[in-house]
Coordinates of C-alpha atoms in Angstrom, one line a residue:
M1 CA 94.5 66.4 142.3
Q2 CA 91.9 67.9 139.9
L3 CA 88.3 66.8 139.8
L4 CA 87.8 64.0 137.3
P5 CA 86.3 64.8 133.9
V6 CA 82.6 65.3 133.4
M7 CA 80.5 62.2 132.7
E8 CA 79.4 61.8 129.1
G9 CA 75.8 61.0 128.4
L10 CA 72.5 61.6 130.2
H11 CA 72.4 60.5 133.8
S12 CA 70.3 62.9 135.7
A13 CA 67.5 65.5 135.3
E14 CA 70.0 67.8 137.1
A15 CA 71.8 68.0 133.8
F16 CA 68.8 69.7 132.1
N17 CA 68.6 73.5 131.6
P18 CA 65.9 75.7 130.1
A19 CA 67.5 76.1 126.7
F20 CA 68.0 72.4 126.3
L21 CA 64.4 71.6 127.3
E22 CA 62.8 74.2 125.1
A23 CA 64.8 73.0 122.1
F24 CA 64.1 69.4 123.0
F25 CA 60.4 69.9 123.0
R26 CA 60.5 71.6 119.6
R27 CA 62.6 68.7 118.2
A28 CA 60.2 66.2 119.7
R29 CA 57.3 68.0 117.9
E30 CA 59.3 67.6 114.6
V31 CA 59.8 63.9 115.2
E32 CA 56.2 63.4 116.1
N33 CA 54.8 65.3 113.2
R34 CA 57.3 64.2 110.5
P35 CA 58.6 60.8 111.5
L36 CA 59.7 59.7 108.0
E37 CA 62.2 62.5 107.9
F38 CA 64.2 60.8 110.6
S39 CA 63.7 57.1 109.6
E40 CA 67.3 56.8 108.3
A41 CA 68.9 59.2 110.7
L42 CA 71.0 56.7 112.5
R43 CA 71.4 54.0 109.8
G44 CA 74.6 52.1 110.5
R45 CA 74.7 52.9 114.3
I46 CA 74.4 50.3 117.0
I47 CA 72.7 50.9 120.3
A48 CA 73.1 48.6 123.2
T49 CA 70.4 48.3 125.9
I50 CA 71.4 46.7 129.2
F51 CA 68.5 46.1 131.6
A52 CA 69.6 44.6 134.9
E53 CA 66.1 45.3 136.3
P54 CA 62.7 44.3 134.9
S55 CA 61.2 46.8 132.3
T56 CA 58.5 46.9 129.7
R57 CA 57.9 50.4 128.6
T58 CA 61.4 51.8 129.0
R59 CA 63.3 49.0 127.3
L60 CA 60.8 48.6 124.4
S61 CA 60.4 52.4 123.9
F62 CA 64.2 52.8 123.7
E63 CA 64.5 49.9 121.3
S64 CA 61.5 51.1 119.2
A65 CA 63.1 54.6 119.1
A66 CA 66.4 53.1 117.8
H67 CA 64.6 51.1 115.1
R68 CA 62.5 54.1 114.0
L69 CA 65.8 55.9 113.4
G70 CA 67.3 53.1 111.4
A71 CA 69.7 52.0 114.1
S72 CA 70.5 48.4 115.1
V73 CA 70.0 47.2 118.6
I74 CA 71.8 44.7 120.8
S75 CA 70.2 43.8 124.2
V76 CA 70.8 42.3 127.6
T77 CA 67.4 41.7 129.3
D78 CA 68.4 39.3 132.1
P79 CA 71.5 40.0 134.3
K80 CA 71.7 36.2 135.0
T81 CA 72.7 35.7 131.4
T82 CA 75.7 38.1 131.6
S83 CA 79.2 37.7 133.1
G84 CA 77.9 39.8 135.9
A85 CA 76.5 36.6 137.3
K86 CA 80.2 35.3 137.4
G87 CA 81.4 38.3 139.3
E88 CA 82.3 40.7 136.5
T89 CA 82.3 44.3 137.6
L90 CA 80.0 46.9 136.0
A91 CA 83.1 48.9 134.9
D92 CA 84.5 45.9 133.0
M93 CA 81.2 44.9 131.5
T94 CA 80.4 48.4 130.2
K95 CA 84.0 48.8 128.9
V96 CA 83.5 45.6 126.8
I97 CA 80.0 46.4 125.6
G98 CA 80.9 49.9 124.8
S99 CA 83.3 48.6 122.2
Y100 CA 80.4 46.8 120.5
C101 CA 78.1 49.9 120.1
D102 CA 77.8 53.6 119.6
L103 CA 75.6 54.3 122.6
L104 CA 74.6 52.4 125.7
V105 CA 71.3 52.5 127.6
L106 CA 71.6 51.2 131.1
R107 CA 69.0 50.3 133.7
H108 CA 70.5 49.1 137.0
P109 CA 69.3 48.5 140.6
S110 CA 72.1 50.5 142.1
D111 CA 71.9 54.3 142.6
G112 CA 74.4 56.0 140.3
A113 CA 75.2 53.0 138.1
S114 CA 75.0 54.9 134.8
R115 CA 77.5 57.5 136.0
L116 CA 80.0 54.9 136.9
A117 CA 79.4 53.1 133.6
S118 CA 80.0 56.3 131.6
L119 CA 83.6 56.6 132.9
H120 CA 84.4 53.2 131.3
A121 CA 82.1 52.7 128.4
G122 CA 83.9 54.9 125.9
V123 CA 80.5 55.8 124.3
P124 CA 77.7 58.0 125.6
V125 CA 75.6 56.3 128.3
V126 CA 71.9 57.0 128.8
N127 CA 70.4 56.3 132.2
G128 CA 67.3 54.1 131.8
G129 CA 66.6 54.2 135.5
D130 CA 69.1 53.6 138.4
G131 CA 68.0 52.4 141.8
R132 CA 65.8 55.0 143.4
L133 CA 68.0 57.9 142.2
G134 CA 66.5 59.0 138.9
H135 CA 65.0 58.4 135.5
P136 CA 65.9 61.4 133.3
T137 CA 64.4 60.2 130.0
Q138 CA 61.1 59.4 131.8
T139 CA 61.1 63.0 133.0
L140 CA 61.5 64.1 129.4
V141 CA 58.5 62.0 128.5
D142 CA 56.5 63.4 131.4
L143 CA 57.4 67.0 130.6
Y144 CA 56.8 66.6 126.9
T145 CA 53.4 65.1 127.6
L146 CA 52.4 68.2 129.6
Y147 CA 54.1 70.6 127.1
R148 CA 51.8 69.2 124.4
K149 CA 48.9 70.3 126.6
W150 CA 50.2 73.6 128.1
G151 CA 53.1 74.9 126.1
D152 CA 54.3 76.8 129.3
F153 CA 54.9 75.6 132.8
E154 CA 55.2 78.8 134.8
G155 CA 52.5 79.2 137.4
R156 CA 51.3 75.7 137.0
T157 CA 50.7 73.5 140.1
V158 CA 51.7 69.9 139.8
A159 CA 51.2 67.4 142.6
L160 CA 53.6 64.5 143.1
M161 CA 51.7 61.7 145.0
G162 CA 52.8 58.3 146.3
D163 CA 56.2 56.8 147.0
L164 CA 58.5 59.8 146.9
R165 CA 61.2 58.1 148.9
N166 CA 61.8 55.3 146.5
G167 CA 60.2 56.6 143.3
R168 CA 63.0 57.6 140.9
T169 CA 60.5 59.1 138.4
A170 CA 59.1 61.6 140.9
R171 CA 62.5 62.7 142.0
S172 CA 63.6 63.4 138.5
L173 CA 60.3 65.1 137.6
A174 CA 60.6 67.4 140.6
W175 CA 63.9 68.7 139.3
G176 CA 62.5 69.2 135.8
L177 CA 59.4 71.0 137.1
A178 CA 61.4 73.4 139.2
L179 CA 63.7 74.1 136.2
L180 CA 60.6 75.2 134.3
G181 CA 59.1 77.4 137.1
A182 CA 56.2 75.2 138.2
R183 CA 54.8 75.0 141.7
I184 CA 55.3 71.5 143.2
L185 CA 52.8 70.1 145.7
L186 CA 54.0 67.0 147.7
L187 CA 51.6 64.2 148.7
P188 CA 53.8 61.3 149.9
G189 CA 52.4 58.1 151.4
K190 CA 53.0 57.6 155.1
G191 CA 56.7 57.1 155.7
L192 CA 57.4 57.5 152.0
D193 CA 58.7 61.1 151.8
W194 CA 62.0 61.9 150.3
E195 CA 65.0 63.0 152.4
A196 CA 65.2 66.7 153.4
S197 CA 68.6 67.1 151.8
F198 CA 67.2 66.4 148.3
E199 CA 64.4 69.0 148.8
R200 CA 66.9 71.5 150.1
R201 CA 69.0 71.2 147.0
I202 CA 65.9 72.0 144.9
L203 CA 65.1 75.0 147.0
D204 CA 68.7 76.3 146.9
K205 CA 69.3 75.6 143.2
F206 CA 66.2 77.3 141.9
D207 CA 65.7 80.0 144.5
Y208 CA 62.5 78.3 145.6
R209 CA 60.7 78.6 148.9
L210 CA 58.8 76.1 151.0
R211 CA 55.2 76.9 152.0
W212 CA 52.3 74.9 153.1
G213 CA 48.9 74.6 151.4
K214 CA 45.7 72.9 152.5
H215 CA 42.6 71.2 151.0
P216 CA 40.2 68.7 152.5
L217 CA 40.9 66.2 149.7
F218 CA 44.6 66.0 150.9
A219 CA 43.4 64.3 154.1
E220 CA 41.8 61.5 152.1
W221 CA 45.1 60.9 150.3
T222 CA 47.8 61.3 153.0
G223 CA 45.9 61.6 156.3
S224 CA 46.5 65.4 156.6
S225 CA 44.7 68.3 155.0
E226 CA 48.0 70.2 154.8
A227 CA 50.8 69.6 152.3
R228 CA 54.2 71.1 151.5
V229 CA 54.5 73.3 148.4
L230 CA 57.7 74.1 146.7
E231 CA 57.4 77.3 144.6
P232 CA 59.4 80.1 143.0
K233 CA 60.0 83.1 145.3
G234 CA 57.7 86.0 144.4
L235 CA 54.9 83.8 143.1
V236 CA 51.6 85.0 144.4
Q237 CA 48.3 83.2 144.2
K238 CA 44.8 84.5 145.2
S239 CA 44.6 83.6 148.8
L240 CA 48.3 83.3 149.5
F241 CA 48.4 86.0 152.2
R242 CA 44.8 85.8 153.4
E243 CA 45.2 82.7 155.5
D244 CA 47.9 80.4 156.7
P245 CA 48.3 77.9 155.3
P246 CA 46.4 79.0 152.1
E247 CA 43.8 76.9 150.4
I248 CA 44.9 75.2 147.2
D249 CA 42.0 75.7 144.9
K250 CA 43.4 74.2 141.7
L251 CA 45.7 71.4 140.5
D252 CA 46.9 71.6 136.9
A253 CA 48.4 68.1 137.0
I254 CA 48.8 65.2 139.4
Y255 CA 51.6 62.6 139.0
L256 CA 50.9 59.3 140.8
T257 CA 53.5 56.7 141.5
R258 CA 53.0 53.1 142.7
M259 CA 54.5 51.9 146.0
Q260 CA 58.0 50.6 145.2
A261 CA 57.7 47.4 147.2
E262 CA 60.8 46.0 145.5
R263 CA 62.8 48.7 147.3
G264 CA 61.3 47.9 150.6
A265 CA 58.5 50.4 150.6
D266 CA 55.7 49.7 153.1
V267 CA 52.9 51.9 154.5
G268 CA 51.7 49.3 157.0
S269 CA 48.1 49.9 158.0
G270 CA 48.3 53.5 157.0
G271 CA 47.0 52.9 153.4
Y272 CA 48.5 54.3 150.2
P273 CA 47.3 57.4 148.4
G274 CA 45.5 57.1 145.1
L275 CA 42.7 58.4 143.0
T276 CA 39.1 57.4 142.9
P277 CA 36.3 58.4 140.4
E278 CA 34.8 60.4 143.2
N279 CA 38.0 62.4 143.6
L280 CA 37.7 63.6 140.0
K281 CA 34.4 65.3 140.8
N282 CA 36.0 67.6 143.3
P283 CA 36.5 71.2 142.0
L284 CA 40.2 70.9 142.8
M285 CA 40.5 68.3 140.0
E286 CA 38.4 70.0 137.4
S287 CA 41.1 70.7 134.9
C288 CA 43.8 68.4 136.4
Q289 CA 45.8 66.3 134.0
I290 CA 46.5 62.8 135.4
L291 CA 49.9 61.2 134.8
H292 CA 51.5 58.0 135.9
P293 CA 54.7 56.4 134.7
L294 CA 53.2 52.9 134.9
P295 CA 52.9 50.1 135.8
R296 CA 50.0 50.9 138.1
C297 CA 48.5 49.2 141.1
Q298 CA 45.5 50.1 143.2
E299 CA 46.4 53.8 143.3
L300 CA 45.1 54.3 139.8
P301 CA 41.8 52.4 139.0
A302 CA 41.0 51.4 135.4
S303 CA 37.6 52.9 135.9
I304 CA 39.0 56.4 135.1
D305 CA 41.0 55.4 132.0
H306 CA 38.5 57.0 129.6
D307 CA 38.3 60.3 131.5
P308 CA 39.7 63.0 129.1
R309 CA 42.0 64.1 131.9
A310 CA 43.8 60.7 132.1
L311 CA 47.0 61.1 130.1
Y312 CA 49.0 58.1 131.2
F313 CA 48.6 55.9 128.1
E314 CA 49.2 59.0 125.9
Q315 CA 52.2 59.6 128.1
A316 CA 53.5 56.1 127.5
A317 CA 53.0 56.5 123.7
M318 CA 55.4 59.5 123.8
G319 CA 58.2 57.3 125.0
P320 CA 59.6 56.3 121.6
I321 CA 59.3 59.8 120.3
V322 CA 61.1 61.4 123.2
R323 CA 63.9 58.7 123.2
Q324 CA 64.4 59.2 119.4
V325 CA 65.3 62.8 120.3
V326 CA 67.7 61.7 122.9
F327 CA 69.4 59.4 120.4
L328 CA 69.5 62.2 117.8
A329 CA 71.1 64.6 120.3
M330 CA 73.7 62.0 121.3
L331 CA 74.6 60.5 117.9
G332 CA 73.3 62.9 115.3
E333 CA 74.5 66.1 116.8
D334 CA 76.0 67.4 113.6
K335 CA 72.7 67.5 111.8
W336 CA 70.3 67.8 114.8
P337 CA 72.1 69.7 117.5
L338 CA 70.6 70.7 120.8
P339 CA 71.9 73.0 123.5
S340 CA 74.4 71.3 125.7
L341 CA 73.4 69.5 128.9
A342 CA 74.9 70.9 132.2
P343 CA 78.0 68.8 132.9
L344 CA 78.1 66.6 136.0
P345 CA 81.6 66.3 137.4
A346 CA 82.8 62.7 138.0
G347 CA 84.3 63.9 141.3
S348 CA 87.4 63.2 143.3
R349 CA 88.2 60.2 145.4
E350 CA 90.7 62.2 147.6
H351 CA 89.0 62.0 151.0
D352 CA 88.8 60.0 154.2
L353 CA 85.1 60.2 154.6
G354 CA 84.6 56.4 154.5
L355 CA 81.8 54.6 152.6
C356 CA 79.0 56.4 150.9
P357 CA 76.1 56.5 153.5
N358 CA 73.7 55.2 150.9
E359 CA 73.6 51.4 151.1
G360 CA 72.1 51.4 147.6
C361 CA 74.9 53.3 146.0
V362 CA 76.8 51.6 143.2
T363 CA 80.0 52.2 145.1
R364 CA 78.8 49.8 147.7
S365 CA 77.9 47.0 145.3
E366 CA 81.1 47.5 143.2
G367 CA 83.4 47.8 146.2
I368 CA 84.9 51.2 145.3
Q369 CA 85.4 54.4 147.1
A370 CA 82.7 57.0 146.6
P371 CA 84.0 60.2 144.8
W372 CA 82.6 63.5 145.9
R373 CA 81.4 66.6 144.2
V374 CA 80.3 69.9 145.7
V375 CA 77.2 72.0 145.1
G376 CA 75.8 75.3 146.4
L377 CA 76.9 78.9 146.3
A378 CA 75.7 80.1 149.7
R379 CA 76.7 76.9 151.4
R380 CA 79.1 74.1 150.6
T381 CA 77.3 70.7 150.3
F382 CA 79.3 67.6 149.5
L383 CA 77.6 64.8 147.6
C384 CA 78.5 61.4 146.4
S385 CA 79.2 62.0 142.7
Y386 CA 77.4 58.8 141.7
C387 CA 74.3 58.7 143.9
D388 CA 73.9 62.3 145.1
S389 CA 73.8 61.2 148.8
L390 CA 74.9 63.8 151.3
L391 CA 78.4 63.1 152.5
P392 CA 79.3 64.0 156.1
V393 CA 81.7 66.9 155.8
D394 CA 82.4 69.5 158.6
Y395 CA 85.7 71.0 157.4
A396 CA 86.9 72.2 154.0
G397 CA 90.6 72.3 153.2
C398 CA 92.3 74.3 150.5
R399 CA 94.9 72.2 148.6
S400 CA 96.9 75.2 147.5
T401 CA 97.3 76.9 150.9
H402 CA 97.0 73.8 153.0
R403 CA 94.6 75.6 155.4
V404 CA 91.3 74.2 156.6
H405 CA 88.1 76.0 157.5
P406 CA 84.6 75.2 158.8
V407 CA 82.7 74.0 155.8
H408 CA 80.0 76.7 155.9
S409 CA 82.5 79.6 156.6
Q410 CA 83.1 82.4 154.1
A411 CA 86.7 81.2 153.8
A412 CA 85.5 77.8 152.6
L413 CA 83.1 79.4 150.1
R414 CA 86.0 81.2 148.5
I415 CA 87.8 77.9 147.7
S416 CA 87.3 76.8 144.1
P417 CA 85.8 73.3 143.8
E418 CA 88.9 71.8 142.2
N419 CA 91.0 73.1 145.1
L420 CA 88.8 71.6 147.9
R421 CA 89.7 68.7 150.2
P422 CA 86.8 67.6 152.5
F423 CA 87.3 66.4 156.1
L424 CA 84.9 65.1 158.6
R425 CA 87.1 66.0 161.6
R426 CA 89.6 68.8 162.3
D427 CA 92.2 66.4 163.6
E428 CA 92.0 64.5 160.3
A429 CA 92.9 67.7 158.4
T430 CA 95.8 68.3 160.8
D431 CA 97.1 64.8 160.3
A432 CA 97.0 65.4 156.6
G433 CA 99.2 68.4 156.9
Y434 CA 96.6 71.2 157.0
T435 CA 96.7 74.2 159.4
W436 CA 93.8 75.9 160.9
G437 CA 92.2 79.0 159.2
G438 CA 94.0 82.3 158.7

């Protein structure tokens, strides 16, 4: 059985590549500076927006982007008004709505929902935020906001602060920043750090290394003066080898996120990290751009709104511009082409690994088996194709030879992805007709 076809549309920041981002930023500049040139670009096209979670900025900026390009919009803003409330599956709903439109934007509470929808919609699907997994168009907004200030990301240090465990915008942005060569400083709230497997994928994919850095201000935010830093190998900064861990003496940007209480986030009595006007007087923050995907809570006081370093309302204003470029890339590719996104395979359901371990995965809510995909060159890592959760695999079989090997062995690494068959236990492989090694 071959791996299923790639998923059409934009579902993850993992699909970005440097050539795409560089061209995307240039096109966004064109749209921002010469909006009238694009005002009829998608005349006659219909864009559907389906928002099964509350949204203000994302939904309205997508719909504003469509109107600015001359497209028509049909919308679902309350899942209680759809046939989903009657038990209709996401697959059926998107298959029907896909027949009414040329492109579908989906926000959904389940991780990986847009990927599942893309296999049934028949039109490109754009992820408007799914569960805690990711928000790729918000990452394009965030990156473009910084691009307008910097032009280049290499050597920049960007801190991600707040709820990294449940904050989909921070996860997507981390992937984008690593792709552009930035250093990433992690300042999670207590008990709100992301899982190690996600961080390991960033380190492996981009040949990054994990280091620690320190600054007294970190203790005010997280309770510890030390923080993890993800950075390109070979990147050297002033005091890097003079002390361990080195002092972080400058932040180029800080990205705050609110606590995602709707996903069960809770820091108890430990407090939640955030900025104060006093923080901005610290030399660490002297030239630090402040971003936030909004809405905000106590972590970002209104008293700093007029500080020239506060970019979050400018960031929000970039939403329609960036999403116009997304629509042009998907529906106007003949006239406004961009380099291709990296394909995400839809994966294979041939396995006996059981349910996806992520209870928030769309496969759980839809009652279907989780397909798998494989990543990594130096090691085999099996992920749920929809929600990217790590699947428990200890043995890798080869479908052409019907031999099975330890998943991290050299023999397993030589098996092409489309020829793999994952197993949790050796006896399961034997029962399936596979023989050991050799």
